[in-house]
Tab-separated table of C-alpha atoms and ligand atoms in Angstrom:
chain	number	residue	atom	x	y	z
A	27	UNK	CA	-24.102	-1.870	2.117
A	28	UNK	CA	-24.155	1.709	2.769
A	29	UNK	CA	-22.176	4.513	1.070
A	30	UNK	CA	-21.290	7.368	3.348
A	31	UNK	CA	-19.612	10.656	2.467
A	32	UNK	CA	-19.585	12.428	5.794
A	33	UNK	CA	-17.605	11.800	9.192
A	34	UNK	CA	-20.861	12.434	11.139
A	35	UNK	CA	-22.886	9.777	9.221
A	36	UNK	CA	-19.975	7.294	9.476
A	37	UNK	CA	-19.765	7.802	13.341
A	38	UNK	CA	-23.541	7.268	13.561
A	39	UNK	CA	-23.362	3.961	11.386
A	40	UNK	CA	-20.551	2.741	13.424
A	41	UNK	CA	-22.023	3.575	16.746
A	42	UNK	CA	-24.786	0.889	16.150
A	43	UNK	CA	-22.066	-1.627	15.063
A	44	UNK	CA	-20.320	-1.027	18.210
A	45	UNK	CA	-23.433	-1.195	20.270
A	46	UNK	CA	-23.826	-4.611	18.763
A	47	UNK	CA	-20.284	-5.423	19.906
A	48	UNK	CA	-19.127	-6.117	16.305
A	49	UNK	CA	-15.426	-6.260	15.354
A	50	UNK	CA	-14.713	-3.605	12.706
A	51	UNK	CA	-12.144	-4.174	9.957
A	52	UNK	CA	-11.027	-1.424	7.840
A	53	UNK	CA	-9.285	-1.303	4.402
A	54	UNK	CA	-8.264	2.196	3.204
A	55	UNK	CA	-7.831	2.782	-0.398
A	56	UNK	CA	-7.566	5.172	-3.154
A	57	UNK	CA	-10.218	3.366	-5.203
A	58	UNK	CA	-9.967	1.896	-8.656
A	59	UNK	CA	-10.197	-1.483	-6.882
A	60	UNK	CA	-8.308	-4.703	-8.089
A	61	UNK	CA	-7.823	-8.135	-6.815
A	62	UNK	CA	-5.317	-6.927	-4.391
A	63	UNK	CA	-7.719	-4.739	-2.691
A	64	UNK	CA	-10.279	-7.634	-2.930
A	65	UNK	CA	-7.722	-9.735	-1.029
A	66	UNK	CA	-7.671	-6.961	1.621
A	67	UNK	CA	-11.382	-7.094	1.956
A	68	UNK	CA	-11.439	-10.810	2.000
A	69	UNK	CA	-8.964	-10.912	4.835
A	70	UNK	CA	-11.125	-8.270	6.921
A	71	UNK	CA	-14.093	-10.302	6.526
A	72	UNK	CA	-12.468	-13.497	7.436
A	73	UNK	CA	-11.384	-11.746	10.822
A	74	UNK	CA	-14.055	-9.163	11.566
A	75	UNK	CA	-17.623	-8.734	11.616
A	76	UNK	CA	-18.082	-5.606	9.687
A	77	UNK	CA	-15.902	-4.426	6.871
A	78	UNK	CA	-15.335	-0.697	6.207
A	79	UNK	CA	-13.570	0.271	2.902
A	80	UNK	CA	-12.545	4.004	2.390
A	81	UNK	CA	-12.084	5.201	-1.116
A	82	UNK	CA	-10.432	8.716	-1.010
A	83	UNK	CA	-7.486	9.877	-3.302
A	84	UNK	CA	-5.425	11.733	-0.756
A	85	UNK	CA	-3.965	14.886	-2.146
A	86	UNK	CA	-1.344	15.300	0.592
A	87	UNK	CA	0.421	11.977	-0.441
A	88	UNK	CA	1.093	13.194	-4.070
A	89	UNK	CA	4.001	15.482	-5.052
A	90	UNK	CA	3.561	18.694	-7.203
A	91	UNK	CA	4.435	16.672	-10.523
A	92	UNK	CA	2.845	13.459	-9.629
A	93	UNK	CA	-0.252	11.810	-10.948
A	94	UNK	CA	-2.973	13.121	-8.603
A	95	UNK	CA	-5.284	14.744	-11.272
A	96	UNK	CA	-4.852	11.527	-13.509
A	97	UNK	CA	-4.991	8.919	-10.765
A	98	UNK	CA	-7.605	6.271	-12.076
A	99	UNK	CA	-11.010	6.644	-10.630
A	100	UNK	CA	-14.392	4.552	-11.260
A	101	UNK	CA	-16.344	4.996	-8.108
A	102	UNK	CA	-19.346	3.134	-9.653
A	103	UNK	CA	-17.320	0.012	-10.351
A	104	UNK	CA	-15.734	0.222	-6.812
A	105	UNK	CA	-19.031	0.190	-5.158
A	106	UNK	CA	-20.315	-2.793	-7.226
A	107	UNK	CA	-16.986	-4.808	-6.320
A	108	UNK	CA	-17.474	-3.870	-2.585
A	109	UNK	CA	-21.035	-4.853	-2.647
A	110	UNK	CA	-20.127	-8.069	-4.266
A	111	UNK	CA	-17.490	-8.588	-1.711
A	112	UNK	CA	-19.614	-8.407	1.387
A	113	UNK	CA	-18.365	-4.850	2.554
A	114	UNK	CA	-20.816	-3.313	5.103
A	115	UNK	CA	-19.912	0.451	4.482
A	116	UNK	CA	-17.973	2.295	1.761
A	117	UNK	CA	-16.737	5.565	3.087
A	118	UNK	CA	-16.297	7.995	0.309
A	119	UNK	CA	-15.366	11.503	1.730
A	120	UNK	CA	-14.950	14.570	-0.451
A	121	UNK	CA	-11.564	16.414	-0.089
A	122	UNK	CA	-12.903	19.034	2.368
A	123	UNK	CA	-14.439	16.519	4.682
A	124	UNK	CA	-10.775	15.063	5.223
A	125	UNK	CA	-8.966	18.491	4.841
A	126	UNK	CA	-11.298	21.137	5.999
A	127	UNK	CA	-10.267	24.907	5.404
A	128	UNK	CA	-7.085	26.027	7.395
A	129	UNK	CA	-5.995	22.337	7.894
A	130	UNK	CA	-2.339	22.614	9.106
A	131	UNK	CA	-1.601	19.325	11.420
A	132	UNK	CA	0.441	16.813	10.051
A	133	UNK	CA	1.799	13.366	11.231
A	134	UNK	CA	5.669	13.338	10.526
A	135	UNK	CA	6.996	9.719	10.273
A	136	UNK	CA	10.656	9.264	11.074
A	137	UNK	CA	13.474	7.327	9.781
A	138	UNK	CA	11.479	4.649	8.269
A	139	UNK	CA	10.041	7.090	5.802
A	140	UNK	CA	13.370	8.397	4.492
A	141	UNK	CA	14.891	5.659	2.337
A	142	UNK	CA	13.445	3.950	-0.685
A	143	UNK	CA	10.357	5.719	-1.847
A	144	UNK	CA	10.828	8.451	0.696
A	145	UNK	CA	14.192	9.680	-1.094
A	146	UNK	CA	12.138	10.169	-4.512
A	147	UNK	CA	8.641	11.147	-2.977
A	148	UNK	CA	9.359	13.853	-0.360
A	149	UNK	CA	6.493	14.255	1.805
A	150	UNK	CA	4.771	11.181	0.488
A	151	UNK	CA	4.708	9.251	3.819
A	152	UNK	CA	3.787	12.423	5.819
A	153	UNK	CA	0.641	12.499	3.597
A	154	UNK	CA	0.128	8.743	3.945
A	155	UNK	CA	0.526	8.705	7.908
A	156	UNK	CA	-1.630	11.827	8.236
A	157	UNK	CA	-4.538	10.499	6.164
A	158	UNK	CA	-4.204	6.959	7.634
A	159	UNK	CA	-4.286	8.403	11.302
A	160	UNK	CA	-7.384	10.639	10.528
A	161	UNK	CA	-9.075	7.716	8.843
A	162	UNK	CA	-8.300	5.728	11.903
A	163	UNK	CA	-9.743	8.299	14.032
A	164	UNK	CA	-12.902	8.438	12.045
A	165	UNK	CA	-13.477	4.600	11.574
A	166	UNK	CA	-11.886	3.431	14.884
A	167	UNK	CA	-11.121	0.292	13.423
A	168	UNK	CA	-10.060	-3.014	15.511
A	169	UNK	CA	-8.015	-4.296	12.655
A	170	UNK	CA	-6.729	-2.428	9.518
A	171	UNK	CA	-5.447	-4.350	6.393
A	172	UNK	CA	-2.700	-3.073	4.210
A	173	UNK	CA	-0.884	-4.835	1.030
A	174	UNK	CA	2.448	-5.889	1.171
A	175	UNK	CA	3.278	-4.431	-2.246
A	176	UNK	CA	3.411	-1.061	-0.219
A	177	UNK	CA	6.074	-2.733	1.938
A	178	UNK	CA	7.500	0.727	3.342
A	179	UNK	CA	4.018	2.101	3.786
A	180	UNK	CA	3.409	-0.944	5.857
A	181	UNK	CA	6.505	-0.174	8.013
A	182	UNK	CA	5.503	3.292	8.380
A	183	UNK	CA	1.959	2.730	9.463
A	184	UNK	CA	3.027	-0.104	11.865
A	185	UNK	CA	5.477	2.278	13.505
A	186	UNK	CA	3.059	5.200	13.640
A	187	UNK	CA	0.465	2.615	15.337
A	188	UNK	CA	2.963	1.700	17.951
A	189	UNK	CA	4.357	5.279	18.657
A	190	UNK	CA	0.837	6.860	18.872
A	191	UNK	CA	-0.697	3.949	20.977
A	192	UNK	CA	-3.311	3.504	18.326
A	193	UNK	CA	-5.659	0.844	19.231
A	194	UNK	CA	-5.896	-0.547	15.744
A	195	UNK	CA	-4.176	-3.801	14.849
A	196	UNK	CA	-2.211	-3.659	11.649
A	197	UNK	CA	-2.307	-6.835	9.181
A	198	UNK	CA	-0.320	-6.887	6.152
A	199	UNK	CA	-1.576	-9.006	3.428
A	200	UNK	CA	0.431	-10.771	0.599
A	201	UNK	CA	0.774	-8.950	-2.720
A	202	UNK	CA	-1.539	-10.333	-5.168
A	203	UNK	CA	0.062	-10.789	-8.747
A	204	UNK	CA	-0.957	-11.298	-12.382
A	205	UNK	CA	-0.304	-14.795	-13.467
A	206	UNK	CA	3.041	-13.593	-15.018
A	207	UNK	CA	4.033	-12.144	-11.564
A	208	UNK	CA	3.409	-8.493	-12.139
A	209	UNK	CA	2.171	-7.022	-8.857
A	210	UNK	CA	-1.523	-5.768	-9.194
A	211	UNK	CA	-1.569	-1.792	-8.996
A	212	UNK	CA	-4.112	0.830	-9.907
A	213	UNK	CA	-1.413	2.304	-11.914
A	214	UNK	CA	-0.975	-0.769	-14.219
A	215	UNK	CA	-3.591	0.530	-16.284
A	216	UNK	CA	-1.377	3.321	-17.287
A	217	UNK	CA	0.837	0.853	-19.150
A	218	UNK	CA	0.537	0.180	-22.982
A	219	UNK	CA	0.726	-3.465	-24.093
A	220	UNK	CA	4.352	-3.197	-25.069
A	221	UNK	CA	5.134	-1.494	-21.539
A	222	UNK	CA	3.039	-4.224	-19.848
A	223	UNK	CA	5.130	-6.899	-21.451
A	224	UNK	CA	8.370	-5.145	-20.220
A	225	UNK	CA	6.959	-4.499	-16.711
A	226	UNK	CA	7.033	-8.033	-15.840
A	227	UNK	CA	10.708	-8.211	-15.799
A	228	UNK	CA	10.505	-6.320	-12.244
A	229	UNK	CA	8.847	-9.242	-10.805
A	230	UNK	CA	11.142	-11.783	-12.526
A	231	UNK	CA	14.133	-10.098	-11.058
A	232	UNK	CA	12.891	-10.225	-7.604
A	233	UNK	CA	11.970	-13.905	-8.185
A	234	UNK	CA	15.332	-14.769	-9.533
A	235	UNK	CA	16.980	-13.114	-6.493
A	236	UNK	CA	14.734	-15.188	-4.011
A	237	UNK	CA	15.940	-18.343	-5.928
A	238	UNK	CA	19.551	-17.308	-5.476
A	239	UNK	CA	18.842	-17.031	-1.736
A	240	UNK	CA	17.161	-20.392	-1.700
A	241	UNK	CA	20.094	-21.869	-3.403
A	242	UNK	CA	22.319	-20.620	-0.599
A	243	UNK	CA	23.386	-17.095	-1.712
A	244	UNK	CA	23.617	-14.702	1.168
A	245	UNK	CA	25.856	-12.112	-0.199
A	246	UNK	CA	23.804	-8.880	-0.565
A	247	UNK	CA	25.427	-7.458	-3.682
A	248	UNK	CA	25.188	-10.753	-5.429
A	249	UNK	CA	21.486	-10.904	-4.709
A	250	UNK	CA	21.025	-7.492	-5.745
A	251	UNK	CA	22.828	-8.081	-9.054
A	252	UNK	CA	20.741	-11.310	-9.739
A	253	UNK	CA	17.685	-9.105	-9.754
A	254	UNK	CA	19.210	-6.402	-11.546
A	255	UNK	CA	20.045	-8.425	-14.394
A	256	UNK	CA	16.458	-8.540	-15.403
A	257	UNK	CA	15.726	-4.724	-14.956
A	258	UNK	CA	17.419	-3.635	-18.375
A	259	UNK	CA	14.022	-3.688	-19.902
A	260	UNK	CA	12.463	-0.760	-17.615
A	261	UNK	CA	13.014	2.675	-18.815
A	262	UNK	CA	14.280	4.162	-15.355
A	263	UNK	CA	15.367	2.487	-12.240
A	264	UNK	CA	14.835	4.377	-9.233
A	265	UNK	CA	16.051	2.210	-6.711
A	266	UNK	CA	16.814	-1.680	-6.252
A	267	UNK	CA	17.671	-2.168	-2.682
A	268	UNK	CA	17.849	-4.988	-0.120
A	269	UNK	CA	16.886	-3.584	3.110
A	270	UNK	CA	16.590	-4.966	6.854
A	271	UNK	CA	12.683	-5.665	7.315
A	272	UNK	CA	12.639	-4.031	10.650
A	273	UNK	CA	14.700	-1.012	10.096
A	274	UNK	CA	14.748	-0.523	6.324
A	275	UNK	CA	18.430	0.219	6.520
A	276	UNK	CA	20.692	-1.574	3.913
A	277	UNK	CA	21.031	-5.227	4.743
A	278	UNK	CA	24.482	-6.739	5.430
A	279	UNK	CA	26.192	-9.566	4.143
A	280	UNK	CA	26.203	-12.407	4.915
A	281	UNK	CA	22.339	-12.101	5.121
A	282	UNK	CA	20.904	-13.743	8.127
A	283	UNK	CA	18.064	-11.469	9.119
A	284	UNK	CA	14.902	-11.091	7.203
A	285	UNK	CA	15.269	-8.550	4.370
A	286	UNK	CA	13.048	-6.939	1.695
A	287	UNK	CA	14.131	-6.597	-1.937
A	288	UNK	CA	12.473	-3.448	-3.048
A	289	UNK	CA	12.314	-1.918	-6.407
A	290	UNK	CA	11.071	1.381	-7.913
A	291	UNK	CA	11.167	1.686	-11.763
A	292	UNK	CA	9.495	3.487	-14.451
A	293	UNK	CA	8.083	1.665	-17.365
A	294	UNK	CA	7.119	4.276	-19.968
A	295	UNK	CA	5.966	7.127	-17.807
A	296	UNK	CA	4.270	4.780	-15.109
A	297	UNK	CA	6.265	4.397	-11.951
A	298	UNK	CA	5.874	0.985	-10.529
A	299	UNK	CA	6.903	-0.465	-7.005
A	300	UNK	CA	7.294	-4.151	-5.914
A	301	UNK	CA	9.177	-6.261	-3.396
A	302	UNK	CA	9.878	-9.538	-2.014
A	303	UNK	CA	10.896	-10.632	1.547
A	304	UNK	CA	13.848	-12.754	1.514
A	305	UNK	CA	14.314	-14.967	4.746
A	306	UNK	CA	14.986	-18.470	5.560
A	307	UNK	CA	11.902	-20.564	5.705
A	308	UNK	CA	11.083	-21.534	9.325
B	401	PAF	O1	-2.255	2.386	-0.161
B	401	PAF	C1	-3.059	3.370	-0.482
B	401	PAF	O2	-3.861	3.228	-1.262
B	401	PAF	C2	-2.789	4.486	0.265
B	401	PAF	O3	-1.541	5.000	0.472
B	401	PAF	C3	-3.848	4.781	1.500
B	401	PAF	C4	-3.334	3.868	2.558
B	401	PAF	C5	-5.222	4.618	1.213
B	401	PAF	C6	-3.602	6.279	2.186
B	401	PAF	O4	-4.210	7.142	1.226
């Protein structure tokens, strides 16, 4: 495994890979890797010859009062996990490699970036879309892998790939959860033991709504209400919404199109997001 920190070195390494006609899989991350990232790497390894993982805590997707400076980092451990997982290249650029002096060109996503997290994190998806498109230009992957936990991010990136004719296929990999259902996230490490116990109510609520749907419930308000019953234990609910999977607009009763039940909530001072897709089984 090579660890590379500059775009020029990355391009040289990938030119060799391309000469050998190898398929490149790409897993963009902000590091502090967990089993969710390892599932993305595994998905890439199963479909591609060479897997590139980027580790870059992207400043442009954090708001002024968010956790950029405290975002968990453990580069040595990340490198070891990547090596063990069969990654070929870890790309870990410094901030100026990605954002040189006088940088001023951004990708501005449209409607898909407005609801849900977009309403609470202004500029977040602009930062995500910009860094993802830059990383795609650097790596030029055949396939890129994103976790379903970041449902809206997946929608924004897919749209961007279509709108900008990017040559990269976007694959969404199911959310990896702890045994009790809590979705894995690098931010889970902020939770105290007591908060961790309360955080599980988020996935419990989502699963309860799925069960209501499985039993025939098609009323949007009822499905949301079922999930909401579990959320009394969080400290602040930002949103709990059932949205159409394609448009991210509020789902309509009776539910007959695939929808995503999405939640963002604070437990203590930690903001957690999660979602489930609600659709009739084929
Ligand atoms: O999902 C993440 O970790 C980040 O948003 C991403 C895609 C690496 C862009 O910084």
